[in-house]
CSV table of C-alpha atoms in Angstrom, one decimal:
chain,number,residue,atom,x,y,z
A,7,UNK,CA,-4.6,-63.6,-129.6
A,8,UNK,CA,-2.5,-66.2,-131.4
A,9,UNK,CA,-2.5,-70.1,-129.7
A,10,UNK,CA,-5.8,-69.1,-127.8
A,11,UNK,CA,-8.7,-71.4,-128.2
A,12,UNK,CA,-12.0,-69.2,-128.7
A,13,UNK,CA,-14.2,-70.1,-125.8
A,14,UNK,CA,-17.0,-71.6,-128.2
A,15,UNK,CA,-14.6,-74.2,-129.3
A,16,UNK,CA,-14.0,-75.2,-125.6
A,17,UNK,CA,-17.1,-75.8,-124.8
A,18,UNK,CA,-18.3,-77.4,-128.0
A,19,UNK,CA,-15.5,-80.3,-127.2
A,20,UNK,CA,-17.1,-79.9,-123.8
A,21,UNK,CA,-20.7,-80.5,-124.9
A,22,UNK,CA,-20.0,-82.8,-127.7
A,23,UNK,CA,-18.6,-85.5,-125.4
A,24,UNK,CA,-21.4,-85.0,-122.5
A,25,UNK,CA,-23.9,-88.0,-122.4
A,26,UNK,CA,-27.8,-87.4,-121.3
A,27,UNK,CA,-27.9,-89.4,-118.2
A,28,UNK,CA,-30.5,-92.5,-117.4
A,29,UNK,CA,-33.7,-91.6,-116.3
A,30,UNK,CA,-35.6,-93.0,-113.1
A,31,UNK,CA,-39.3,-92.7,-111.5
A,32,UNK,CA,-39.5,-90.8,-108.6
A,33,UNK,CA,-42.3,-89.7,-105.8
A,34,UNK,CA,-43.1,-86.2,-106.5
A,35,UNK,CA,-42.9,-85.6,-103.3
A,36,UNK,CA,-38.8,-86.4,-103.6
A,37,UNK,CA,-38.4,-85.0,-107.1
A,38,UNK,CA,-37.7,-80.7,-106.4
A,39,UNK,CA,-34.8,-79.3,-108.0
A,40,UNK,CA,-34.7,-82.7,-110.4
A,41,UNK,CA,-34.9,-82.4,-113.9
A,42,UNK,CA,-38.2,-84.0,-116.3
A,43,UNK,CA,-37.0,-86.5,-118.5
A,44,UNK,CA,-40.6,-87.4,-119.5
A,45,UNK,CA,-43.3,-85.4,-120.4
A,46,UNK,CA,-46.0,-84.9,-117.4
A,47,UNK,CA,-49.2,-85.1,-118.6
A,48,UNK,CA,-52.4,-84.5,-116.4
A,49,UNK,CA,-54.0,-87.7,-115.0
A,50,UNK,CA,-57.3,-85.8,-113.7
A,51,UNK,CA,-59.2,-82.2,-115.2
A,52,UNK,CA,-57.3,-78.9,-113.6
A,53,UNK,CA,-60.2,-78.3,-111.9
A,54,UNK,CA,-61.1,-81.4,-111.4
A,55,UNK,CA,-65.3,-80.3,-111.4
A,56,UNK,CA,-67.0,-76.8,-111.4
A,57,UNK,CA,-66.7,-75.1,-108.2
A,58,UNK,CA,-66.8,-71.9,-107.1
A,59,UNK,CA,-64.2,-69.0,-107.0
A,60,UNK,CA,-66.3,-67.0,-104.0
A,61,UNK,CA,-67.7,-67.5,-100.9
A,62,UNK,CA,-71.5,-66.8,-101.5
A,63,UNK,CA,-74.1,-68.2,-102.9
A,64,UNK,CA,-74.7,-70.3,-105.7
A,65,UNK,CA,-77.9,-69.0,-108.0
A,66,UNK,CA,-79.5,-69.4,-111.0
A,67,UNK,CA,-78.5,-66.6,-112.9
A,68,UNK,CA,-81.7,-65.7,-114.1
A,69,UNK,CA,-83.3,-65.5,-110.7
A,70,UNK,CA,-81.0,-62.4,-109.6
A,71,UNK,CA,-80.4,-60.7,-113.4
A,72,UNK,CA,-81.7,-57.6,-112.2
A,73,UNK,CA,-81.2,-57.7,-108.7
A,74,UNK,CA,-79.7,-54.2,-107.5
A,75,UNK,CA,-79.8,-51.7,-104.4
A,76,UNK,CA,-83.1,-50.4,-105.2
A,77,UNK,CA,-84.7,-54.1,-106.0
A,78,UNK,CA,-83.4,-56.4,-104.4
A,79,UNK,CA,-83.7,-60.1,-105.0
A,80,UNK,CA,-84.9,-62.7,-102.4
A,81,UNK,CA,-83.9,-66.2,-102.7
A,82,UNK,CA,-84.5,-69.2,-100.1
A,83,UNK,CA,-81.6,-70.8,-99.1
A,84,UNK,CA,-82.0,-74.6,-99.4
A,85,UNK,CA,-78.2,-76.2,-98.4
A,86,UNK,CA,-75.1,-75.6,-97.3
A,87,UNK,CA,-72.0,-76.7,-99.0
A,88,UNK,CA,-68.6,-76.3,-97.2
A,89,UNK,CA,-65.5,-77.4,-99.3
A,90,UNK,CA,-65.0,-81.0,-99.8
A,91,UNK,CA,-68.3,-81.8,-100.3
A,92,UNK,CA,-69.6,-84.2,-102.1
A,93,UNK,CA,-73.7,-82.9,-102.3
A,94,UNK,CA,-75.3,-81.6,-105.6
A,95,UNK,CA,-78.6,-80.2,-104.3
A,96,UNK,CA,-81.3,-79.1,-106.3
A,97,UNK,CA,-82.1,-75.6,-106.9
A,98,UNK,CA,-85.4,-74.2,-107.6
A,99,UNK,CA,-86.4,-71.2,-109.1
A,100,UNK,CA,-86.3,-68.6,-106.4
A,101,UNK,CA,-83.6,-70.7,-103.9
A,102,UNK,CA,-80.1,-70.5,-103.6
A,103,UNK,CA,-76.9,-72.2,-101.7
A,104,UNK,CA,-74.8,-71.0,-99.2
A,105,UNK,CA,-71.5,-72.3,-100.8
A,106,UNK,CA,-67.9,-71.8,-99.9
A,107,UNK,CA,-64.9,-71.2,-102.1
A,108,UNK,CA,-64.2,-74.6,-103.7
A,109,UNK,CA,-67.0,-76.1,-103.2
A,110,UNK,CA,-68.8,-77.7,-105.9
A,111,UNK,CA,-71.1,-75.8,-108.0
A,112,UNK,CA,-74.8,-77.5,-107.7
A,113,UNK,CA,-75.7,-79.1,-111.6
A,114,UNK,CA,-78.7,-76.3,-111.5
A,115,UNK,CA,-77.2,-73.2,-110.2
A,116,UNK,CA,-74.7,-71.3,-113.3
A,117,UNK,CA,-73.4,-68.3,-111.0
A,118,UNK,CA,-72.3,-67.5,-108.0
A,119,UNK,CA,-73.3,-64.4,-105.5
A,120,UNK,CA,-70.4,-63.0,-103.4
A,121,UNK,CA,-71.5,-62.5,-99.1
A,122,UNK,CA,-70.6,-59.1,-100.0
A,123,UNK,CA,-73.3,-58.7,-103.0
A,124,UNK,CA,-76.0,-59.3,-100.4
A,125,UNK,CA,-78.2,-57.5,-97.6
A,126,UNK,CA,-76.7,-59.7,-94.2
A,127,UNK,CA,-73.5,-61.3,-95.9
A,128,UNK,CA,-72.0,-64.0,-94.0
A,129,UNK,CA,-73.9,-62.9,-90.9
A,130,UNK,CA,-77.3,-63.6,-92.5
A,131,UNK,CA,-76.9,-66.4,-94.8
A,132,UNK,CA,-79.0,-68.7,-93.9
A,133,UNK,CA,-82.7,-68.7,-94.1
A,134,UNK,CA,-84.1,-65.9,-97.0
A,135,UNK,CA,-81.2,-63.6,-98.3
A,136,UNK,CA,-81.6,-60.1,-100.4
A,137,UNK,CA,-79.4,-60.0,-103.3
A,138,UNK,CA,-78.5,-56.5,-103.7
A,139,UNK,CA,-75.7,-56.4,-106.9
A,140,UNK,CA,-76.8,-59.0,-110.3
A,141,UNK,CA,-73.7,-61.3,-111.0
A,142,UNK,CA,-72.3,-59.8,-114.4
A,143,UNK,CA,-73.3,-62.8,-116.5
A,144,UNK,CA,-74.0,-66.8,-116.8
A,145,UNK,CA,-71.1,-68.4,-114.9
A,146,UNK,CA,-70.1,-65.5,-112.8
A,147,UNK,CA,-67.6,-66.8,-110.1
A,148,UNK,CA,-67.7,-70.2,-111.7
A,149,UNK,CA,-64.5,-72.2,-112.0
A,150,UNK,CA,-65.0,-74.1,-115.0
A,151,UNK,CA,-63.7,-77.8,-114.9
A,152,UNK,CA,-60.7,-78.4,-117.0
A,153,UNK,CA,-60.4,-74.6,-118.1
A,154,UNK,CA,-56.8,-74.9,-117.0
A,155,UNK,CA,-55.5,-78.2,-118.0
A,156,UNK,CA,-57.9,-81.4,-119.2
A,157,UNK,CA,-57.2,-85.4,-118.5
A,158,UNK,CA,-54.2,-86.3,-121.2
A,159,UNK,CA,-52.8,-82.7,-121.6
A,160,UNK,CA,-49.3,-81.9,-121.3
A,161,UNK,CA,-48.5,-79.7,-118.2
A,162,UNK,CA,-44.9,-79.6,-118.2
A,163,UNK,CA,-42.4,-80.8,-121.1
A,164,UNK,CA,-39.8,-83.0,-120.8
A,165,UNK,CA,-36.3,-80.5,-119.8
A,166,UNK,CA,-37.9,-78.5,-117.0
A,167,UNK,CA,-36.4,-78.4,-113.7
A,168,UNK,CA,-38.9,-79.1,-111.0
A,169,UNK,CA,-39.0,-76.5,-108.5
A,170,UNK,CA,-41.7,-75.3,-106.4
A,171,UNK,CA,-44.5,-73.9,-108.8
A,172,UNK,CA,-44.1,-76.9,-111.0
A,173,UNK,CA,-44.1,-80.1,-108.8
A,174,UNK,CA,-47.5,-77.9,-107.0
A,175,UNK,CA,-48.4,-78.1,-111.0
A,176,UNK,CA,-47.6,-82.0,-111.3
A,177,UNK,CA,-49.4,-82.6,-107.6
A,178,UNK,CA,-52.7,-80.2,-109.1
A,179,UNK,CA,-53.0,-82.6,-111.9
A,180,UNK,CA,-53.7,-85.6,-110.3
A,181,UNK,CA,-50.0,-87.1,-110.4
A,182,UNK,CA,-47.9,-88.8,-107.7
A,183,UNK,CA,-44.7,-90.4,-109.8
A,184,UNK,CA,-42.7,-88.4,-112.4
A,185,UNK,CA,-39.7,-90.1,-114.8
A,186,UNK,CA,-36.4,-87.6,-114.0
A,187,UNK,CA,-32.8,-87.5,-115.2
A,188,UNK,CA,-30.3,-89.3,-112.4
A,189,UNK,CA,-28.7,-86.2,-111.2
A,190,UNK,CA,-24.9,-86.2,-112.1
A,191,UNK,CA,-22.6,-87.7,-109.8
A,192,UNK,CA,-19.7,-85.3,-109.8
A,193,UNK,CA,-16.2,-85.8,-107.2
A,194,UNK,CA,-14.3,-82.4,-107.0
A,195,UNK,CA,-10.2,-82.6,-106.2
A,196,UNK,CA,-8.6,-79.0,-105.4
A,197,UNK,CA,-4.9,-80.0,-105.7
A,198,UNK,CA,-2.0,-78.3,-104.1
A,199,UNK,CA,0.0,-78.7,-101.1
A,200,UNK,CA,-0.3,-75.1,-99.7
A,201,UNK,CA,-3.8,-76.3,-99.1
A,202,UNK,CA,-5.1,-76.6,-95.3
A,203,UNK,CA,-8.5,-77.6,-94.1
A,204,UNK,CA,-10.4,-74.1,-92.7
A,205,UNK,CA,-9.9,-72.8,-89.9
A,206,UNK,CA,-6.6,-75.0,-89.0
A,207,UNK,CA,-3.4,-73.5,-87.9
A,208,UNK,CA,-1.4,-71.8,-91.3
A,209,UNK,CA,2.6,-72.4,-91.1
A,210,UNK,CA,3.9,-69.6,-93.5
A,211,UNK,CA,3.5,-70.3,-97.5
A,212,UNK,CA,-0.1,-72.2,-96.1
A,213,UNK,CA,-3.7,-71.1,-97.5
A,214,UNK,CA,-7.2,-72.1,-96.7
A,215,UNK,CA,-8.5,-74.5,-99.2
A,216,UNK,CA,-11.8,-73.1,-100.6
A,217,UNK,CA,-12.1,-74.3,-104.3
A,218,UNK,CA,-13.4,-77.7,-103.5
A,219,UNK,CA,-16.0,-75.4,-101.3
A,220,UNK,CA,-17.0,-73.2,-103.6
A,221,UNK,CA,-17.0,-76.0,-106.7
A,222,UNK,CA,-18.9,-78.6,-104.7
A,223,UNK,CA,-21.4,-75.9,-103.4
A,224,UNK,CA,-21.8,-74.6,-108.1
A,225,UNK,CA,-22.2,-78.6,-108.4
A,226,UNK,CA,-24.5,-79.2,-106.2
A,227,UNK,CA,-26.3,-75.5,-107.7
A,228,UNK,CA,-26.7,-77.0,-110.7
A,229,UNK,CA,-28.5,-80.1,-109.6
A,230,UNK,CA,-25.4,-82.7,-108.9
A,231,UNK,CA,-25.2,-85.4,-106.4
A,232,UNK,CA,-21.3,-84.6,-105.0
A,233,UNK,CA,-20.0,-87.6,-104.1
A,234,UNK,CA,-16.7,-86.6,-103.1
A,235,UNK,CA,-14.9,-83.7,-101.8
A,236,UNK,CA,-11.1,-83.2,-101.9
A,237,UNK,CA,-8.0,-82.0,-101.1
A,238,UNK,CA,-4.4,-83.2,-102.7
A,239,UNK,CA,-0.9,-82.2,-102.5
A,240,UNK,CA,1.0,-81.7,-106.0
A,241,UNK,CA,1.5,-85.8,-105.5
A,242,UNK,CA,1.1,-87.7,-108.8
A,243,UNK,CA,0.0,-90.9,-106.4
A,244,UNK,CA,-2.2,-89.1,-104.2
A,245,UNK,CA,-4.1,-87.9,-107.2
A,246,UNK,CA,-3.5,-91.3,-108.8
A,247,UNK,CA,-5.6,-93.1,-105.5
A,248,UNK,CA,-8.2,-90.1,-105.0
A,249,UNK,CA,-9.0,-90.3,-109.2
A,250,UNK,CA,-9.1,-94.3,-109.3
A,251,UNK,CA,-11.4,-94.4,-106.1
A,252,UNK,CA,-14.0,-92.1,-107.3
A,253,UNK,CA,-13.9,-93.9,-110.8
A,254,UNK,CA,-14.5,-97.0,-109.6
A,255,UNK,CA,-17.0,-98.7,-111.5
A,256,UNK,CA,-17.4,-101.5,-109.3
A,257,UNK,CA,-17.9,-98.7,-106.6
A,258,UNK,CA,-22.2,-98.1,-105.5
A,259,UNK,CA,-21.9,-94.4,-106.7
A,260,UNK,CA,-18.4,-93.9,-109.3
A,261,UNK,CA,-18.6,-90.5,-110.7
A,262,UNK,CA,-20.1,-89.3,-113.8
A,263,UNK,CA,-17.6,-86.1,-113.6
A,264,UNK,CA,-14.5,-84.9,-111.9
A,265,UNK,CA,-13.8,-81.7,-111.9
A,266,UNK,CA,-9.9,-80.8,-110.8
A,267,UNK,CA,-9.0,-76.7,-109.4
A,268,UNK,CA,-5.3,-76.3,-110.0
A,269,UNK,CA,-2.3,-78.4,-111.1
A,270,UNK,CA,-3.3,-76.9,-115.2
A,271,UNK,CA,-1.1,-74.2,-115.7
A,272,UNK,CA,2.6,-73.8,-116.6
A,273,UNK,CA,4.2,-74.1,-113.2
A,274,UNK,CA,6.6,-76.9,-112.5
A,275,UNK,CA,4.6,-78.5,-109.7
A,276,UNK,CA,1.2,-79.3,-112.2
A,277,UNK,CA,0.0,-82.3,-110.8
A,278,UNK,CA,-2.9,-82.8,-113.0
A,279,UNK,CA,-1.1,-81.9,-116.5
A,280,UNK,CA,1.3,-84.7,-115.2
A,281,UNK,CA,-0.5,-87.2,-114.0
A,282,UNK,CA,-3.2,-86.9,-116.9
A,283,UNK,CA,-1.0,-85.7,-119.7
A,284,UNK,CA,-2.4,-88.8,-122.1
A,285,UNK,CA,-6.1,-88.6,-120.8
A,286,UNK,CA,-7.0,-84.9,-121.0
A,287,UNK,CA,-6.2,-82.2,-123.6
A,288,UNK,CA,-4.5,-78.5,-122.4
A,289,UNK,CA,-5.8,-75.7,-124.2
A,290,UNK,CA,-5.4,-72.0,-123.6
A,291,UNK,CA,-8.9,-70.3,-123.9
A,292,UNK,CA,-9.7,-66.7,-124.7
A,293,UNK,CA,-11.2,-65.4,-121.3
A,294,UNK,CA,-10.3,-64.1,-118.4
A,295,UNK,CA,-10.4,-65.3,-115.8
A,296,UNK,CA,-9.7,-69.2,-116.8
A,297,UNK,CA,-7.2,-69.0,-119.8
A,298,UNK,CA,-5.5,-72.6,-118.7
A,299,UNK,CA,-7.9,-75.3,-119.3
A,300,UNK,CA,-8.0,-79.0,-119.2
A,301,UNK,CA,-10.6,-81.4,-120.5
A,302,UNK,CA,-10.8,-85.5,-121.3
A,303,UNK,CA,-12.6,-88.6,-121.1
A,304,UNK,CA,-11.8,-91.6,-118.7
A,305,UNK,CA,-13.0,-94.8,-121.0
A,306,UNK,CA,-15.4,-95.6,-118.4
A,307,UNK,CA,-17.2,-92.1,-119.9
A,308,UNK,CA,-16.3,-90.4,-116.9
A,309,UNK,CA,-15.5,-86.5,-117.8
A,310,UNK,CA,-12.6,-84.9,-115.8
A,311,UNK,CA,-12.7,-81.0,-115.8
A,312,UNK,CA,-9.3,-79.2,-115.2
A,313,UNK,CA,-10.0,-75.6,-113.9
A,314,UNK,CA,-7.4,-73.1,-112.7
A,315,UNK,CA,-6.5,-72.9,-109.3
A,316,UNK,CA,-7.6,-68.8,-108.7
A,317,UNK,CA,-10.8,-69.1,-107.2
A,318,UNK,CA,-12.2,-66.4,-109.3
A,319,UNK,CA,-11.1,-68.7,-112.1
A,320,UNK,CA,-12.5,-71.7,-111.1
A,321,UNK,CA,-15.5,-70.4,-110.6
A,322,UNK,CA,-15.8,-68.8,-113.8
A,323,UNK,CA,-14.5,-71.8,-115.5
A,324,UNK,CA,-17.6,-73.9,-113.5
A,325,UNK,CA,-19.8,-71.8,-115.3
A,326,UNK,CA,-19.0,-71.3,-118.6
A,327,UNK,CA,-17.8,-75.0,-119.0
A,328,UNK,CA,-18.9,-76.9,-116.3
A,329,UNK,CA,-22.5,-76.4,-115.6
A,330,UNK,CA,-23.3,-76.6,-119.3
A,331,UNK,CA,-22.3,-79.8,-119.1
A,332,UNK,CA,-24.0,-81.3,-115.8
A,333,UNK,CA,-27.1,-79.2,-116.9
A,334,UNK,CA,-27.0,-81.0,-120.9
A,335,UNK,CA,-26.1,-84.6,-118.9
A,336,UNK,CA,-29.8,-83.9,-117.1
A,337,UNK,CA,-31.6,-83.1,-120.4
A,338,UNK,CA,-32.2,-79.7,-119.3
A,339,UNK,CA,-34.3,-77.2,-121.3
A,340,UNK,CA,-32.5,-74.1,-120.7
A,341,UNK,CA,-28.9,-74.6,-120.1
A,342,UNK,CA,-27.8,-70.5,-120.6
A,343,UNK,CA,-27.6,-67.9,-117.4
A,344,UNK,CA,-29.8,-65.3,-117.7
A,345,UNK,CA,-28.3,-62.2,-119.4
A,346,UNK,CA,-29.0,-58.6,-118.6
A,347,UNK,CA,-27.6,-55.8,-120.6
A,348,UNK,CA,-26.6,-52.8,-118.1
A,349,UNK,CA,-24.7,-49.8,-117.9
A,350,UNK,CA,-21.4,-49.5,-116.0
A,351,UNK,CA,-20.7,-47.2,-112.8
A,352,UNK,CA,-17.7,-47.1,-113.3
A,353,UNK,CA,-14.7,-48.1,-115.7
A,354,UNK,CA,-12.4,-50.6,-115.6
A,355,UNK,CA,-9.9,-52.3,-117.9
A,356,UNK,CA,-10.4,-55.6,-120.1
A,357,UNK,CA,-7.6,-57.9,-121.3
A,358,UNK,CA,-6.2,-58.0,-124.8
A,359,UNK,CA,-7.6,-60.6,-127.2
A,360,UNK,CA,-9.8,-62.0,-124.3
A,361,UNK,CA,-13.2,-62.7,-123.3
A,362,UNK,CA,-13.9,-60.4,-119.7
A,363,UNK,CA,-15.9,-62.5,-116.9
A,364,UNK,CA,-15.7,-59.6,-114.1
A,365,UNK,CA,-17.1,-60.5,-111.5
A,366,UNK,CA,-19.8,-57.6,-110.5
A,367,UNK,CA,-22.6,-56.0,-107.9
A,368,UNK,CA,-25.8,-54.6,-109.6
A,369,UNK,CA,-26.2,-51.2,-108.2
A,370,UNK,CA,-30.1,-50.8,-107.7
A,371,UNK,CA,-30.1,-47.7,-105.6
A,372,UNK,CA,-32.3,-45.7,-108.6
A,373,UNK,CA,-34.8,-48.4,-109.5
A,374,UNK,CA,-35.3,-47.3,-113.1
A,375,UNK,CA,-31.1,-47.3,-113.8
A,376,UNK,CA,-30.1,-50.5,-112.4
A,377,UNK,CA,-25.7,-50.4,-112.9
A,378,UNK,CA,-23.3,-53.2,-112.4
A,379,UNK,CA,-20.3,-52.3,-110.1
A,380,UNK,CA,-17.1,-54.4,-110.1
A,381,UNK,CA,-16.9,-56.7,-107.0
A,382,UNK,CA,-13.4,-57.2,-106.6
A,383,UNK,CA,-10.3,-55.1,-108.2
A,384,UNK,CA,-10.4,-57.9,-110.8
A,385,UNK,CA,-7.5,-60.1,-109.4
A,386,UNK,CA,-8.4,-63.7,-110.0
A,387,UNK,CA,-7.3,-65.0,-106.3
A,388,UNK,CA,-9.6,-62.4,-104.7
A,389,UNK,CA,-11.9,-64.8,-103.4
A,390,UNK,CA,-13.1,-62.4,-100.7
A,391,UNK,CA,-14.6,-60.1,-103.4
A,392,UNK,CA,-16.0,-62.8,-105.2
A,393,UNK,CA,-18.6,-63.2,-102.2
A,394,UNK,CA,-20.1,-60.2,-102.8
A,395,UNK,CA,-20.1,-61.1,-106.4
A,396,UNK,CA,-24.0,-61.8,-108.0
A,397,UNK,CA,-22.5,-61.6,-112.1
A,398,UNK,CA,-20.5,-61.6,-114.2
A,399,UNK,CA,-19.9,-58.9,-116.7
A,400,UNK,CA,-19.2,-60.7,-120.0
A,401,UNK,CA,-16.5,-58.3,-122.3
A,402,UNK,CA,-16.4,-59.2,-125.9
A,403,UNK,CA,-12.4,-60.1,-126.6
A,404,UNK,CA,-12.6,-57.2,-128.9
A,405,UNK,CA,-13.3,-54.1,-126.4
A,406,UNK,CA,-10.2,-52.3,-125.1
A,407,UNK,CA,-11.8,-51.4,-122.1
A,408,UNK,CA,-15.1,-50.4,-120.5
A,409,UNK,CA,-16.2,-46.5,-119.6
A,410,UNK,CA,-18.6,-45.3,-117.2
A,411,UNK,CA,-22.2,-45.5,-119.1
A,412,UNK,CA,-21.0,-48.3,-121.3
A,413,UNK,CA,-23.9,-50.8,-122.1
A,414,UNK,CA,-22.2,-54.2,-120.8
A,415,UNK,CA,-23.7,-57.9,-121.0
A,416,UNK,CA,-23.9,-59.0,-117.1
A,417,UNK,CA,-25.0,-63.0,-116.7
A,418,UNK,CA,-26.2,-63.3,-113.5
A,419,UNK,CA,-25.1,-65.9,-111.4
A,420,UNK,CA,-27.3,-65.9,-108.1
């Protein structure tokens, strides 16, 4: 569509001025959801020493090699070795040790005997015991120190985000401090004077103000520190005051982004065009939701993010501009929604010469032919619908319109 910017070329101004952000040393214990910004390497073996994988009895292998239901084995059991300690007793031929799952694996013993493999089991294991089943070879039930990660290697690159499996990964490998990106500090300003606080009393032409919500809640999703949330009337000088405060580099915490909802478009009351009509660049994008678009630079390096004032279009606008930026500012590895390719149930139309983000349900009542269901009518104020929303479908510009059965790109979104 002639005049329209393609999307790409949005987001490559987007990304090109974006700036990887300091990084800082952390506990590990404060550090889920942050971002690596250093490799972590592993500071002891993962395991740390052999130990064994059953509760049982630690053997030497050759001692029970043919042990079985018809000829069983006797051993003599010589110690005890609950978890956490530190004993290494010797084994004889012919003796055995009762030995618990984690426990250390004595220096003579080189497999282990599960309760269950024996005559008594846990009931009986103490004294003489009657291997009934041979372990199936040398190191049987043996953890093998350092077969998962040894001293020096890399466990996680530099770019992941740390959530729960990998900070147990960083704590497992013997480390307690871990360099991360300083999350983003982002402000977000919903301009418009029909805006009211939820839940007040509405006057007629009054709305509940949500965007700020919605675009603090994506933020903070996408591993910002919001620092401030607002509302504005279509003033030039209360956006003038709310912009300069959160800028602030004299302030503890000015913001690394601001991201506007509203004032972008072509109305007559477009505070943000107006106030900001020398700092940030207007564009029309291809897509739909989120043609009207505003982007710039403050020269402190702050980045200021002018998103439409639909809430469907703010929030598509967060994600297909937005978070790739906060998500590049932390050095992140993977900075792309996951991306299913589905069927539709149903059709629906798609806007000429624009990119579709429909906001969509995944139907998974047959479990082999998942299908993606629009969420709302496709009205870009339809904020209600947008709650039931968990992707987007993503329309090439090209496509008329989707069918029923249609194969459609669906990036999901929660």
């Amino acid at each position: 569509m002639s005049g329209l910017r393609a999307v790409e070329e949005q987001l490559a101004d987007v990304l090109a001025a974006a700036r990887p952000l300091p990084a800082e040393r952390i506990l590990l214990a404060d550090a889920h959801g942050r971002t690596l910004s250093e490799p972590v390497r592993a500071a002891v073996d993962i395991p740390v020493f052999d130990n064994s994988a059953m509760d049982g009895f630690a053997v030497r292998f050759a001692d029970v090699m043919d042990a079985a239901p018809d000829a069983p084995v006797s051993l003599q059991v010589v110690a005890d070795l609950p978890a956490g300690t530190a004993a290494d007793p010797p084994l004889a031929s012919g003796e055995a040790a009762r030995i618990m799952t984690g426990s250390p694996v004595p220096s003579d013993a080189d497999a282990i005997v599960p309760f269950e493999d024996t005559v008594g089991g846990l009931a009986d294991s103490l004294g003489s015991i009657s291997v009934l089943r041979a372990p199936r070879a040398v190191g049987a039930h043996v953890r093998r120190a350092g077969e998962d990660a040894r001293t020096g290697d890399e466990v996680l690159p530099a770019g992941v985000v740390l959530g729960a499996l990998q900070v147990a990964a960083v704590a497992a490998c013997g480390v307690a401090e871990v360099a991360v990106s300083r999350r983003p500090r982002v402000a977000v300003i919903s301009t418009g004077s029909e805006l009211v606080e939820p839940g007040a009393p509405l006057r007629r032409g009054q709305i509940p103000e949500s965007n700020s919500v919605l675009l603090a809640a994506l933020a903070t999703d996408a591993g910002a520190e919001v620092v401030r949330r607002a509302s504005v009337p279509d003033e030039p000088g209360d956006l003038d005051a709310v912009l300069s405060e959160v800028t602030d580099p004299r302030s503890a915490h000015p913001a690394d982004v601001v991201v506007f909802s509203g004032g972008v478009s072509a109305g007559a009351y477009e505070v943000v065009k107006t106030t900001l009509a020398r700092t940030m660049t207007f564009s029309k994008v291809a897509m739909q939701p989120g043609k009207p678009q505003g982007f710039g630079r403050l020269p402190s390096g702050a980045l200021l993010f002018g998103l439409p004032g639909n809430p469907v279009s703010a929030a598509v606008s967060f994600e297909v501009f937005v978070r790739p930026a906060l998500l590049l500012m932390q050095g992140r590895l993977v900075r792309d929604h996951r991306v299913l390719t589905l069927p539709a149930a149903t059709e629906w139309r798609t806007p000429p010469g624009r990119r579709q983000y429909l906001p969509v349900i995944i139907d998974r009542t047959d479990p082999s032919a998942w299908r993606v269901i629009p969420a709302t009518s496709g009205g870009s104020h339809l904020a209600g619908g947008l709650g039931r929303a968990e992707a987007y479908a993503v329309v090439p510009a090209e496509v008329d319109a989707v069918a029923a059965g249609d194969l459609v790109d669906v990036m999901l979104i929660s």
